[in-house]
Coordinates of C-alpha atoms in Angstrom, one line a residue:
Chain M
X5 CA -44.1 43.4 82.6
X6 CA -42.6 45.5 79.9
X7 CA -39.6 46.8 81.8
X8 CA -36.5 46.1 79.7
X9 CA -34.2 43.2 80.8
X10 CA -30.5 42.8 80.6
X11 CA -28.7 39.9 78.9
X12 CA -25.7 38.6 80.7
X13 CA -22.9 36.2 79.9
X14 CA -20.5 34.6 82.3
X15 CA -17.6 33.5 80.0
X16 CA -15.5 31.0 81.8
X17 CA -12.7 28.7 80.6
X18 CA -14.9 25.7 81.4
X19 CA -18.5 26.9 81.3
X20 CA -20.3 29.5 79.3
X21 CA -23.5 30.8 80.9
X22 CA -26.0 33.2 79.6
X23 CA -29.1 34.7 81.2
X24 CA -31.9 37.2 81.0
X25 CA -31.9 39.3 84.1
X26 CA -34.6 41.6 85.5
X27 CA -33.8 45.1 86.8
X28 CA -34.0 43.7 90.3
X29 CA -31.4 41.1 89.6
X30 CA -33.7 38.1 89.2
X31 CA -32.6 35.6 86.6
X32 CA -35.6 34.9 84.4
X33 CA -33.9 32.5 82.0
X34 CA -30.5 30.9 82.1
X35 CA -28.7 28.4 79.8
X36 CA -25.3 26.9 80.5
X37 CA -23.0 25.1 78.0
X38 CA -19.4 23.9 78.1
X39 CA -17.1 26.6 76.7
X40 CA -15.3 25.4 73.5
X41 CA -12.2 27.0 75.1
X42 CA -9.6 25.4 72.8
X43 CA -11.3 26.4 69.5
X44 CA -10.4 30.1 69.4
X45 CA -12.4 33.3 69.8
X46 CA -14.5 33.0 66.6
X47 CA -16.0 29.7 67.7
X48 CA -16.6 31.0 71.3
X49 CA -18.2 34.1 70.0
X50 CA -20.5 32.0 67.9
X51 CA -21.4 30.0 71.0
X52 CA -22.2 33.3 72.8
X53 CA -24.5 34.5 70.0
X54 CA -26.3 31.2 69.8
X55 CA -26.8 31.0 73.6
X56 CA -28.1 34.6 73.7
X57 CA -30.6 33.6 70.9
X58 CA -31.8 30.7 73.0
X59 CA -32.1 32.8 76.1
X60 CA -34.1 35.4 74.2
X61 CA -36.4 32.8 72.9
X62 CA -37.3 31.7 76.5
X63 CA -38.4 35.2 77.4
X64 CA -40.4 36.2 74.3
X65 CA -41.8 39.7 73.8
X66 CA -39.3 41.3 76.1
X67 CA -37.0 44.2 75.3
X68 CA -33.3 44.3 76.3
X69 CA -31.1 47.1 77.4
X70 CA -28.0 45.3 76.2
X71 CA -25.6 42.6 77.1
X72 CA -23.1 42.6 80.0
X73 CA -20.2 40.1 79.9
X74 CA -18.0 38.9 82.7
X75 CA -14.8 37.3 81.3
X76 CA -11.4 36.2 82.5
X77 CA -8.8 38.9 82.7
X78 CA -6.6 40.5 81.7
X79 CA -9.0 42.7 79.8
X80 CA -9.6 46.3 79.2
X81 CA -13.1 47.1 80.4
X82 CA -13.2 50.6 78.9
X83 CA -12.1 49.6 75.4
X84 CA -14.0 46.3 75.7
X85 CA -11.0 44.2 74.7
X86 CA -10.1 40.7 76.1
X87 CA -6.4 41.0 76.2
X88 CA -5.0 37.5 76.9
X89 CA -7.3 35.3 79.0
X90 CA -5.1 32.3 80.0
X91 CA -8.0 29.9 80.1
X92 CA -9.2 30.7 76.5
X93 CA -6.8 29.4 73.8
X94 CA -5.9 31.8 71.0
X95 CA -7.5 34.8 72.5
X96 CA -5.3 37.9 72.1
X97 CA -6.6 41.4 72.1
X98 CA -10.1 40.4 71.0
X99 CA -12.4 43.4 70.7
X100 CA -15.3 41.5 72.2
X101 CA -17.7 44.3 72.9
X102 CA -17.4 45.7 69.3
X103 CA -17.9 42.3 67.7
X104 CA -20.9 41.3 69.9
X105 CA -22.6 44.7 69.7
X106 CA -22.4 44.4 65.9
X107 CA -23.6 40.8 65.9
X108 CA -26.4 41.4 68.4
X109 CA -27.3 44.9 67.5
X110 CA -27.3 46.1 71.1
X111 CA -24.9 47.8 73.6
X112 CA -22.4 45.4 75.1
X113 CA -20.2 46.0 78.1
X114 CA -17.3 44.0 79.4
X115 CA -15.9 43.5 82.9
X116 CA -13.4 41.0 84.4
X117 CA -15.1 38.1 86.1
X118 CA -13.9 39.1 89.6
X119 CA -15.2 42.6 89.2
X120 CA -18.5 41.3 87.7
X121 CA -19.0 39.1 90.8
X122 CA -18.2 42.1 93.0
X123 CA -20.8 44.1 91.1
X124 CA -23.3 41.3 91.5
X125 CA -22.9 41.1 95.3
X126 CA -22.8 44.9 95.6
X127 CA -26.0 45.5 93.5
X128 CA -28.0 42.5 94.4
X129 CA -26.3 40.5 97.2
X130 CA -24.5 40.9 100.4
X131 CA -23.1 44.3 99.7
X132 CA -26.4 45.8 98.7
X133 CA -26.9 49.5 99.6
X134 CA -23.3 50.1 100.6
X135 CA -21.0 52.6 99.0
X136 CA -17.6 50.8 99.4
X137 CA -17.3 47.0 99.4
X138 CA -14.4 44.6 99.0
X139 CA -15.4 41.3 97.5
X140 CA -13.0 38.4 98.0
X141 CA -13.2 34.9 96.5
X142 CA -11.4 32.3 98.4
X143 CA -11.2 29.0 96.4
X144 CA -8.3 27.5 94.3
X145 CA -6.8 31.0 94.4
X146 CA -7.8 34.3 95.9
X147 CA -9.3 37.0 93.7
X148 CA -11.4 40.0 94.3
X149 CA -13.1 43.2 93.1
X150 CA -13.4 46.5 94.9
X151 CA -16.3 48.9 94.9
X152 CA -14.8 52.2 96.1
X153 CA -17.0 55.2 96.7
X154 CA -19.8 53.9 94.5
X155 CA -17.8 52.6 91.5
X156 CA -15.8 49.6 90.6
X157 CA -12.1 50.3 91.1
X158 CA -10.3 49.8 87.8
X159 CA -6.9 51.4 87.9
X160 CA -4.7 51.3 84.8
X161 CA -5.9 48.6 82.3
X162 CA -8.5 47.5 84.8
X163 CA -5.9 45.7 86.8
X164 CA -6.6 46.9 90.3
X165 CA -7.6 44.6 93.2
X166 CA -5.3 41.8 92.4
X167 CA -5.8 40.9 96.0
X168 CA -4.3 37.4 95.9
X169 CA -0.9 38.6 95.1
X170 CA -0.3 41.1 97.9
X171 CA 2.7 40.0 100.0
X172 CA 1.7 39.4 103.6
X173 CA 4.5 37.0 104.9
X174 CA 7.8 35.3 104.2
X175 CA 6.2 31.9 104.9
X176 CA 4.5 29.4 102.6
X177 CA 5.5 27.9 99.4
X178 CA 6.3 29.8 96.2
X179 CA 3.1 31.3 94.6
X180 CA 2.4 30.3 91.0
X181 CA 3.1 33.9 90.2
X182 CA 6.7 33.4 91.3
X183 CA 6.8 35.4 94.5
X184 CA 6.9 34.2 98.1
X185 CA 4.4 35.2 100.6
X186 CA 1.4 36.1 98.5
X187 CA -2.0 36.1 100.3
X188 CA -3.2 33.5 97.9
X189 CA -0.2 31.2 98.5
X190 CA -1.0 31.0 102.2
X191 CA -4.7 31.6 102.5
X192 CA -6.4 30.1 99.5
X193 CA -8.5 26.9 99.7
X194 CA -5.6 25.2 97.9
X195 CA -3.1 26.3 100.6
X196 CA -5.4 25.0 103.3
X197 CA -5.7 21.7 101.5
X198 CA -1.9 21.4 101.2
X199 CA -1.5 22.1 104.9
X200 CA -4.1 19.5 105.7
X201 CA -2.6 17.0 103.4
X202 CA 0.9 17.5 104.8
X203 CA -0.4 17.2 108.4
X204 CA -1.8 13.7 107.8
X205 CA -0.8 10.4 106.2
X206 CA -2.9 7.8 104.5
X207 CA -3.9 5.3 107.1
X208 CA -3.1 7.5 110.1
X209 CA -6.6 7.1 111.4
X210 CA -7.4 10.8 111.1
X211 CA -10.9 11.9 110.2
X212 CA -9.4 14.0 107.4
X213 CA -7.9 10.9 105.7
X214 CA -11.1 9.0 106.3
X215 CA -13.0 11.7 104.3
X216 CA -10.3 11.9 101.7
X217 CA -10.3 8.2 100.9
X218 CA -7.5 7.4 98.6
X219 CA -7.1 11.0 97.3
X220 CA -5.5 14.1 98.7
X221 CA -7.0 16.0 101.6
X222 CA -8.7 19.2 100.4
X223 CA -10.1 22.3 101.9
X224 CA -13.5 20.8 101.6
X225 CA -12.5 17.8 103.8
X226 CA -11.2 20.2 106.4
X227 CA -14.4 22.1 106.4
X228 CA -16.5 19.0 106.7
X229 CA -14.4 17.4 109.4
X230 CA -14.3 20.7 111.4
X231 CA -18.1 20.9 111.2
X232 CA -18.3 17.3 112.7
X233 CA -16.1 18.6 115.6
X234 CA -12.7 17.1 114.5
X235 CA -10.0 18.9 116.5
X236 CA -7.3 18.6 113.9
X237 CA -9.5 20.1 111.2
X238 CA -10.6 22.8 113.6
X239 CA -7.0 23.7 114.3
X240 CA -6.3 23.9 110.5
X241 CA -9.3 26.1 110.0
X242 CA -8.2 28.3 112.9
X243 CA -4.8 28.8 111.1
X244 CA -6.6 29.5 107.9
X245 CA -8.8 32.1 109.6
X246 CA -5.7 33.8 110.9
X247 CA -4.2 34.1 107.4
X248 CA -7.5 35.4 106.1
X249 CA -7.7 37.8 109.0
X250 CA -4.2 39.2 108.2
X251 CA -5.1 39.7 104.5
X252 CA -8.5 41.2 105.3
X253 CA -6.9 43.6 107.7
X254 CA -4.7 44.9 104.9
X255 CA -7.8 45.2 102.7
X256 CA -9.5 47.3 105.4
X257 CA -6.5 49.6 105.7
X258 CA -6.1 50.0 102.0
X259 CA -9.7 50.3 100.7
X260 CA -11.7 51.2 103.9
X261 CA -14.8 49.3 102.8
X262 CA -18.1 49.2 104.7
X263 CA -18.0 45.4 104.4
X264 CA -15.8 42.6 103.2
X265 CA -17.9 40.1 101.3
X266 CA -16.4 36.6 101.0
X267 CA -17.3 34.2 98.2
X268 CA -15.7 31.2 96.6
X269 CA -15.6 27.6 97.6
X270 CA -14.1 28.2 101.1
X271 CA -16.9 30.6 102.0
X272 CA -19.0 27.6 102.9
X273 CA -16.8 27.4 106.0
X274 CA -16.9 31.1 106.8
X275 CA -19.2 30.6 109.8
X276 CA -16.6 28.3 111.3
X277 CA -13.8 30.8 110.7
X278 CA -15.7 34.0 111.6
X279 CA -14.5 34.1 115.2
X280 CA -10.8 33.6 114.2
X281 CA -11.0 36.2 111.4
X282 CA -12.6 38.7 113.7
X283 CA -10.1 38.1 116.5
X284 CA -7.2 38.6 114.0
X285 CA -8.8 41.8 112.7
X286 CA -9.3 43.2 116.2
X287 CA -5.7 42.3 117.1
X288 CA -4.2 43.9 114.0
X289 CA -6.4 46.6 112.5
X290 CA -6.3 50.1 113.6
X291 CA -9.3 51.0 115.8
X292 CA -11.3 52.9 113.2
X293 CA -11.4 49.8 111.0
X294 CA -12.3 47.1 113.5
X295 CA -16.1 47.3 113.3
X296 CA -16.3 46.5 109.6
X297 CA -18.3 43.3 109.0
X298 CA -16.9 40.2 107.2
X299 CA -20.0 38.6 105.6
X300 CA -20.6 35.6 103.3
X301 CA -21.5 36.3 99.7
X302 CA -25.2 35.9 99.0
X303 CA -25.4 35.0 95.3
X304 CA -23.0 32.0 95.0
X305 CA -22.2 31.2 91.4
X306 CA -24.8 33.6 90.1
X307 CA -22.9 36.7 91.4
X308 CA -20.9 37.0 88.1
X309 CA -23.9 36.6 85.9
X310 CA -26.1 39.2 87.7
X311 CA -23.1 41.5 88.1
X312 CA -22.6 41.3 84.3
X313 CA -26.2 42.2 83.9
X314 CA -25.8 45.2 86.2
X315 CA -23.2 46.5 83.7
X316 CA -26.2 47.4 81.4
X317 CA -28.9 47.8 84.1
X318 CA -26.9 50.4 86.0
X319 CA -24.1 51.4 83.6
X320 CA -23.1 54.7 85.5
X321 CA -21.7 52.8 88.4
X322 CA -19.3 50.8 86.4
X323 CA -17.6 53.3 84.0
X324 CA -14.7 55.6 84.6
X325 CA -16.2 59.0 85.4
X326 CA -13.8 61.7 84.2
X327 CA -12.9 64.4 86.7
X328 CA -14.9 67.5 86.3
Chain A
X261 CA -5.1 88.8 85.8
X262 CA -8.7 88.5 87.1
X263 CA -8.9 84.7 87.1
X264 CA -10.1 83.7 90.5
X265 CA -7.6 82.2 92.9
X266 CA -7.9 79.5 95.6
X267 CA -7.0 79.9 99.2
X268 CA -5.3 77.0 100.8
X269 CA -4.4 76.0 104.3
X270 CA -2.1 73.2 105.4
X271 CA -3.0 72.6 109.0
X272 CA -0.2 70.7 110.7
X273 CA 0.4 69.9 114.4
X274 CA 3.5 72.0 114.3
X275 CA 3.0 74.5 111.5
X276 CA 0.1 76.3 110.0
X277 CA 0.5 77.4 106.5
X278 CA -1.8 79.5 104.3
X279 CA -1.5 80.5 100.7
X280 CA -3.2 82.0 97.7
X281 CA -2.8 79.7 94.7
X282 CA -3.4 80.3 91.0
X283 CA -5.4 77.9 88.9
X284 CA -2.1 76.5 87.5
X285 CA -0.9 75.6 91.0
X286 CA 1.5 78.6 91.4
X287 CA 1.7 79.9 95.0
X288 CA 1.2 83.7 94.7
X289 CA 1.5 84.4 98.5
X290 CA 2.2 82.2 101.4
X291 CA 2.4 82.8 105.2
X292 CA 3.5 80.2 107.8
X293 CA 3.1 80.4 111.5
X294 CA 3.5 77.9 114.4
X295 CA 0.2 76.1 115.1
X296 CA -1.1 76.8 118.6
X297 CA -1.8 73.1 118.8
X298 CA -2.4 72.8 122.5
X299 CA -4.9 75.7 122.7
X300 CA -7.9 73.9 121.3
X301 CA -9.9 74.3 118.1
X302 CA -11.3 77.8 118.7
X303 CA -7.9 79.3 119.0
X304 CA -6.5 77.4 115.9
X305 CA -9.6 78.5 113.9
X306 CA -8.9 82.1 114.8
X307 CA -5.3 81.5 113.6
X308 CA -6.6 80.3 110.3
X309 CA -9.0 83.2 109.8
X310 CA -6.2 85.7 110.7
X311 CA -3.7 84.0 108.4
X312 CA -6.2 83.9 105.5
X313 CA -6.8 87.7 106.1
X314 CA -3.1 88.3 105.8
X315 CA -2.7 86.2 102.7
X316 CA -5.6 88.0 101.0
X317 CA -4.0 91.4 101.8
X318 CA -0.9 90.3 99.9
X319 CA -2.9 89.7 96.7
X320 CA -5.3 92.7 96.7
X321 CA -8.1 93.0 94.2
X322 CA -8.3 89.3 93.6
X323 CA -11.3 87.1 93.8
X324 CA -11.3 83.7 95.4
X325 CA -13.2 80.5 94.6
X326 CA -13.0 79.3 98.1
X327 CA -10.7 77.7 100.7
X328 CA -9.2 74.2 100.6
X329 CA -7.8 72.7 103.8
X330 CA -5.5 69.8 104.3
X331 CA -5.6 68.6 107.9
X332 CA -4.5 65.6 109.9
X333 CA -6.8 62.6 109.9
X334 CA -9.0 61.0 110.9
X335 CA -11.5 63.4 109.3
X336 CA -14.6 63.1 107.2
X337 CA -14.0 64.8 103.9
X338 CA -17.6 64.8 102.8
X339 CA -19.1 66.2 106.0
X340 CA -16.1 68.4 106.5
X341 CA -15.5 67.3 110.0
X342 CA -12.1 66.9 111.8
X343 CA -12.8 63.8 113.8
X344 CA -9.9 63.4 116.2
X345 CA -6.5 64.6 114.9
X346 CA -4.0 63.2 117.3
X347 CA -1.6 66.2 116.9
X348 CA -4.2 68.8 117.7
X349 CA -5.2 68.9 121.4
X350 CA -8.9 69.0 122.2
X351 CA -10.2 68.5 118.6
X352 CA -13.1 66.2 118.5
X353 CA -15.7 66.2 115.7
X354 CA -15.0 69.8 114.8
X355 CA -17.2 70.9 111.8
X356 CA -14.3 72.8 110.3
X357 CA -15.7 73.5 106.9
X358 CA -19.1 74.8 108.3
X359 CA -17.3 77.1 110.8
X360 CA -14.8 78.4 108.3
X361 CA -17.3 78.9 105.4
X362 CA -19.4 80.9 107.9
X363 CA -16.5 83.0 109.1
X364 CA -14.9 83.5 105.7
X365 CA -18.2 83.7 103.6
X366 CA -16.8 81.3 100.9
X367 CA -16.9 77.6 100.1
X368 CA -14.6 75.5 102.2
X369 CA -13.4 72.0 101.5
X370 CA -11.5 69.6 103.6
X371 CA -9.2 66.7 102.9
X372 CA -6.7 64.7 105.0
X373 CA -3.1 65.8 104.6
X374 CA -1.9 62.7 102.8
X375 CA -4.7 62.9 100.3
X376 CA -4.1 66.7 99.9
X377 CA -0.5 66.0 99.0
X378 CA -1.5 63.2 96.6
X379 CA -3.9 65.7 94.9
X380 CA -1.1 68.3 94.7
X381 CA 1.3 65.9 93.0
X382 CA -1.4 64.6 90.8
X383 CA -2.7 67.9 89.6
X384 CA 0.5 70.0 89.6
X385 CA 3.4 67.7 90.2
X386 CA 4.9 64.3 89.3
X387 CA 1.5 62.7 88.6
X388 CA 0.2 65.3 86.3
X389 CA -2.0 64.1 83.5
X390 CA -2.3 60.6 84.8
X391 CA -5.6 58.9 85.7
X392 CA -4.5 56.6 88.5
X393 CA -1.6 57.5 90.9
X394 CA -0.4 56.2 94.2
X395 CA 1.4 58.8 96.3
X396 CA 3.6 57.5 99.1
X397 CA 5.4 59.5 101.7
X398 CA 8.3 57.8 103.3
X399 CA 9.7 59.7 106.3
X400 CA 9.1 59.1 110.1
X401 CA 6.2 56.8 109.1
X402 CA 4.7 55.8 105.7
X403 CA 1.5 57.4 104.5
X404 CA -0.2 57.9 101.3
X405 CA -3.1 58.9 99.1
X406 CA -4.5 57.1 96.1
X407 CA -6.0 58.7 92.9
X408 CA -8.0 56.0 91.3
X409 CA -9.7 56.4 87.9
X410 CA -9.5 60.2 88.2
X411 CA -10.7 60.7 91.8
X412 CA -9.2 60.5 95.3
X413 CA -10.0 57.1 96.8
X414 CA -11.9 57.8 100.0
X415 CA -13.6 54.6 101.2
X416 CA -15.7 54.6 104.3
X417 CA -15.0 57.7 106.5
X418 CA -12.2 58.7 104.1
X419 CA -10.0 56.1 105.7
X420 CA -8.7 54.3 102.5
X421 CA -5.0 54.2 101.6
X422 CA -3.6 53.6 105.1
X423 CA -0.6 52.3 103.2
X424 CA 1.8 52.2 106.1
X425 CA -0.2 49.7 108.0
X426 CA -0.4 46.9 105.5
X427 CA 1.3 43.8 106.8
X428 CA 4.1 42.6 104.5
X429 CA 6.3 40.5 106.7
X430 CA 6.7 38.8 110.1
X431 CA 10.0 40.6 110.6
X432 CA 10.8 43.9 112.3
X433 CA 9.8 45.4 115.6
X434 CA 6.3 46.1 116.7
X435 CA 4.7 49.0 114.9
X436 CA 3.3 51.8 117.0
X437 CA -0.1 50.7 115.8
X438 CA 0.4 47.4 117.8
X439 CA 0.8 45.0 114.9
X440 CA 3.9 43.2 113.6
X441 CA 5.1 43.5 110.0
X442 CA 3.6 46.8 108.9
X443 CA 5.1 48.3 105.8
X444 CA 5.9 51.4 107.9
X445 CA 7.6 49.4 110.7
X446 CA 10.2 48.0 108.3
X447 CA 10.4 50.5 105.5
X448 CA 10.0 54.0 107.0
X449 CA 12.9 56.4 107.3
X450 CA 12.7 55.7 111.1
X451 CA 13.1 51.9 110.5
X452 CA 16.1 52.6 108.2
X453 CA 17.6 54.7 110.9
X454 CA 17.1 52.1 113.6
X455 CA 18.8 49.4 111.4
X456 CA 21.7 51.8 110.8
X457 CA 22.0 52.6 114.5
X458 CA 21.9 48.9 115.5
X459 CA 24.5 48.0 112.9
X460 CA 27.0 50.5 114.2
X461 CA 28.5 51.5 117.6
X462 CA 29.9 54.9 118.7
X463 CA 33.6 54.9 118.0
X464 CA 33.5 52.0 115.6
X465 CA 35.2 54.1 112.9
X466 CA 32.2 53.9 110.6
X467 CA 31.3 56.7 108.3
X468 CA 27.7 56.5 109.7
X469 CA 28.9 57.2 113.2
X470 CA 31.2 59.9 112.1
X471 CA 28.2 61.7 110.5
X472 CA 26.0 61.0 113.5
X473 CA 28.4 62.5 116.0
X474 CA 27.2 61.9 119.5
X475 CA 23.6 61.3 118.4
X476 CA 21.8 58.3 116.9
X477 CA 22.3 57.3 113.3
X478 CA 19.4 58.4 111.2
X479 CA 18.1 57.7 107.6
X480 CA 19.6 61.0 106.6
X481 CA 23.1 59.9 107.6
X482 CA 22.6 56.7 105.7
X483 CA 21.6 58.6 102.6
X484 CA 24.5 61.0 103.0
X485 CA 27.1 58.3 103.6
X486 CA 25.8 56.2 100.7
X487 CA 26.1 59.2 98.4
X488 CA 29.7 59.5 99.4
X489 CA 30.2 55.8 98.4
X490 CA 30.2 54.3 101.9
X491 CA 29.7 50.5 101.5
X492 CA 27.9 49.9 104.8
X493 CA 25.4 52.7 104.1
X494 CA 24.9 51.5 100.5
X495 CA 24.1 48.0 101.9
X496 CA 21.6 49.5 104.3
X497 CA 20.0 51.5 101.5
X498 CA 19.8 48.4 99.4
X499 CA 17.9 46.6 102.2
X500 CA 15.6 49.6 102.5
X501 CA 15.0 49.6 98.7
X502 CA 14.0 46.0 98.9
X503 CA 11.4 46.6 101.6
X504 CA 10.1 49.6 99.6
X505 CA 10.0 47.4 96.5
X506 CA 7.9 44.7 98.4
X507 CA 5.4 47.3 99.6
X508 CA 5.3 49.1 96.2
X509 CA 4.6 45.8 94.5
X510 CA 1.6 45.3 96.7
X511 CA 0.4 48.8 95.8
X512 CA 0.8 48.0 92.1
X513 CA -1.3 44.8 92.5
X514 CA -4.0 46.5 94.7
X515 CA -4.4 49.9 92.9
X516 CA -2.9 49.4 89.5
X517 CA -1.7 53.0 89.2
X518 CA 0.1 54.5 86.2
X519 CA 2.9 55.7 88.5
X520 CA 4.0 55.6 92.1
X521 CA 5.0 59.0 93.3
X522 CA 7.4 59.0 96.3
X523 CA 7.6 62.0 98.7
X524 CA 8.7 62.5 102.2
X525 CA 12.1 62.9 103.8
X526 CA 13.6 59.6 102.4
X527 CA 12.7 60.6 98.8
X528 CA 15.9 62.5 98.7
X529 CA 17.6 59.1 98.4
X530 CA 15.2 57.7 95.9
X531 CA 17.8 58.0 93.1
X532 CA 20.2 55.8 95.1
X533 CA 17.4 53.2 95.7
X534 CA 15.8 53.3 92.3
X535 CA 17.7 50.3 91.0
X536 CA 17.0 48.2 94.0
X537 CA 13.3 49.1 94.0
X538 CA 12.9 48.3 90.3
X539 CA 14.7 45.0 90.7
X540 CA 12.4 44.0 93.6
X541 CA 9.3 45.0 91.6
X542 CA 10.5 43.0 88.5
X543 CA 11.2 40.0 90.7
X544 CA 7.8 40.1 92.5
X545 CA 5.2 41.9 90.5
X546 CA 3.1 40.1 87.9
X547 CA 4.2 41.0 84.4
X548 CA 1.4 43.5 83.6
X549 CA 2.5 45.7 86.5
X550 CA 6.3 45.7 86.0
X551 CA 6.6 48.8 83.7
X552 CA 4.9 51.2 86.1
X553 CA 7.4 54.0 87.0
X554 CA 8.4 54.9 90.5
X555 CA 9.1 58.6 90.5
X556 CA 10.1 61.3 93.0
X557 CA 7.5 63.8 94.1
X558 CA 8.0 67.2 92.4
X559 CA 6.5 69.6 94.9
X560 CA 8.2 68.8 98.1
X561 CA 6.5 70.4 101.1
X562 CA 4.2 72.4 98.9
X563 CA 2.3 69.4 97.7
X564 CA -0.3 69.5 100.5
X565 CA -0.8 73.2 100.1
X566 CA -1.4 73.2 96.3
X567 CA -3.4 70.0 96.7
X568 CA -5.6 71.7 99.2
X569 CA -6.0 74.5 96.7
X570 CA -7.1 72.0 94.0
X571 CA -10.0 71.0 96.2
X572 CA -11.6 74.3 95.2
X573 CA -9.9 74.8 91.9
X574 CA -11.1 71.4 90.5
X575 CA -13.7 70.3 93.0
X576 CA -15.2 67.6 90.7
X577 CA -12.1 65.4 91.0
X578 CA -12.3 65.2 94.8
X579 CA -15.9 64.5 95.6
X580 CA -17.7 61.3 95.8
X581 CA -19.7 61.0 92.6
X582 CA -22.9 59.0 93.3
X583 CA -23.5 56.0 91.0
X584 CA -25.9 56.9 88.2

């Protein structure tokens, strides 16, 4: 086995993960550590360099094509600059790829975390072999990445596919972004949890409150209760499926993907919502878009890591190609 | 002048237009004729061949790179097939580029009319020199085309950028597509006309009814009355600007263009709505997207024709580039 590997880093505000990834997407070695997110970029970059050293030591005698990094946006994927990630204190216009390619003496490529996860699912997961894929994460918020005609869709400053903040309604509470009616504000796991919490009271005898104990009802409790057959939870999931279906219909009309791949925490309940999502799409999408499958992500929390690896394994698919 | 030209056809359900276009986008000869839209594809293809012959006769001794065609969707731009254009009777999976390249003995390329107009504005009009542009036509309906990272965004079967049918609200009447809350159903010129018509009554003394005479009030009357300073018309345009601003904010978040270029009939009133659109974008868009200009299209009804020409003048920008 002398085929060169990729190194990959998934830089999160909580966890820093590094791996050695084979050309087929297999993770051959992985080490995770808490991100020292409040210590500033110099310290975190030291963490990355040290972690990469440890990963390399676990796969001795291998050669490496380079390092791919998934990091929180906003960032400039072409210039390789982390602009102002809100979860990393003190980061402001950090030329991450230049610094790390200097320290590690190898090519380094950068992509935002949602796009990295989209790349992972496209290259090695549920979107494998397709040409156009929309990847949506539904958890605390809603994020996503779009593969359009065989490339990640970047747009100006890499800011395309801010899926969670498309307006789809006048209902729901104010989104953290300040607007009303964002897809995320009505269809995220948080929004489902709020609806479930508001629909129940402590001690009301509901299955949801029994699962929640003394805490708030969350999307996870709704999914668990619905899977047990609880009618109230099933109704809440049906409403959630309808919101997701409305948003997904927009994504079909706007990007015309061959599949919508759903990841994030709430994707564990995708099977329970599939019928409701499909019914909403059939009701609302124009005929040519109705047959597009909505499928669960295949790689779970590894999507971003193997997607980051694909930045160096298959670099042509991720860069802006100039018009001829 | 021996630089080769492009031939271009704008195939509409009402009008068929053909032109010879210079590499800089200048139309050197143009002939229009009513489309024989009910006579079936063979007759219309004969019309195209005849019209191209006439255009060529007007620019003698020139060489031609090929023919670019803008035609109503749905169509497959890669295979060159008109799938089922609703305004052309009897057209069903017509291999238009194969037939015409055989008849004309030159390369022929096909794009849907909205994308052709987007290409025209991008290459030769208001989006010139940019890398990512969203082109929106606001008239009877709302359509559009997206240039993303230097290429037309196609998606599966070329169906991306069906901008008019993104859901943005629960308000408004049912869209012709069957859904409620489509951007087109609340923000098209038709929707503005309906609101203006519903807000007035024949003989009510309003400026709008004075302009409309015995007919219905239309978007054009609203624009004209607002330009005269009529307060009712200005209020209707302000509401229209708000709907456009909501939809445009979605387009910013989803495609992250460097500019939104607005064409179509209602773009004549864009200057009157610019303040309202900008205020809505500043209110609703996330900070990184707020500085993107919304500008009027520059080419008017010629956008589709010169865009079709650009399919053969600059073919690299319009084809799907396979991932490396």
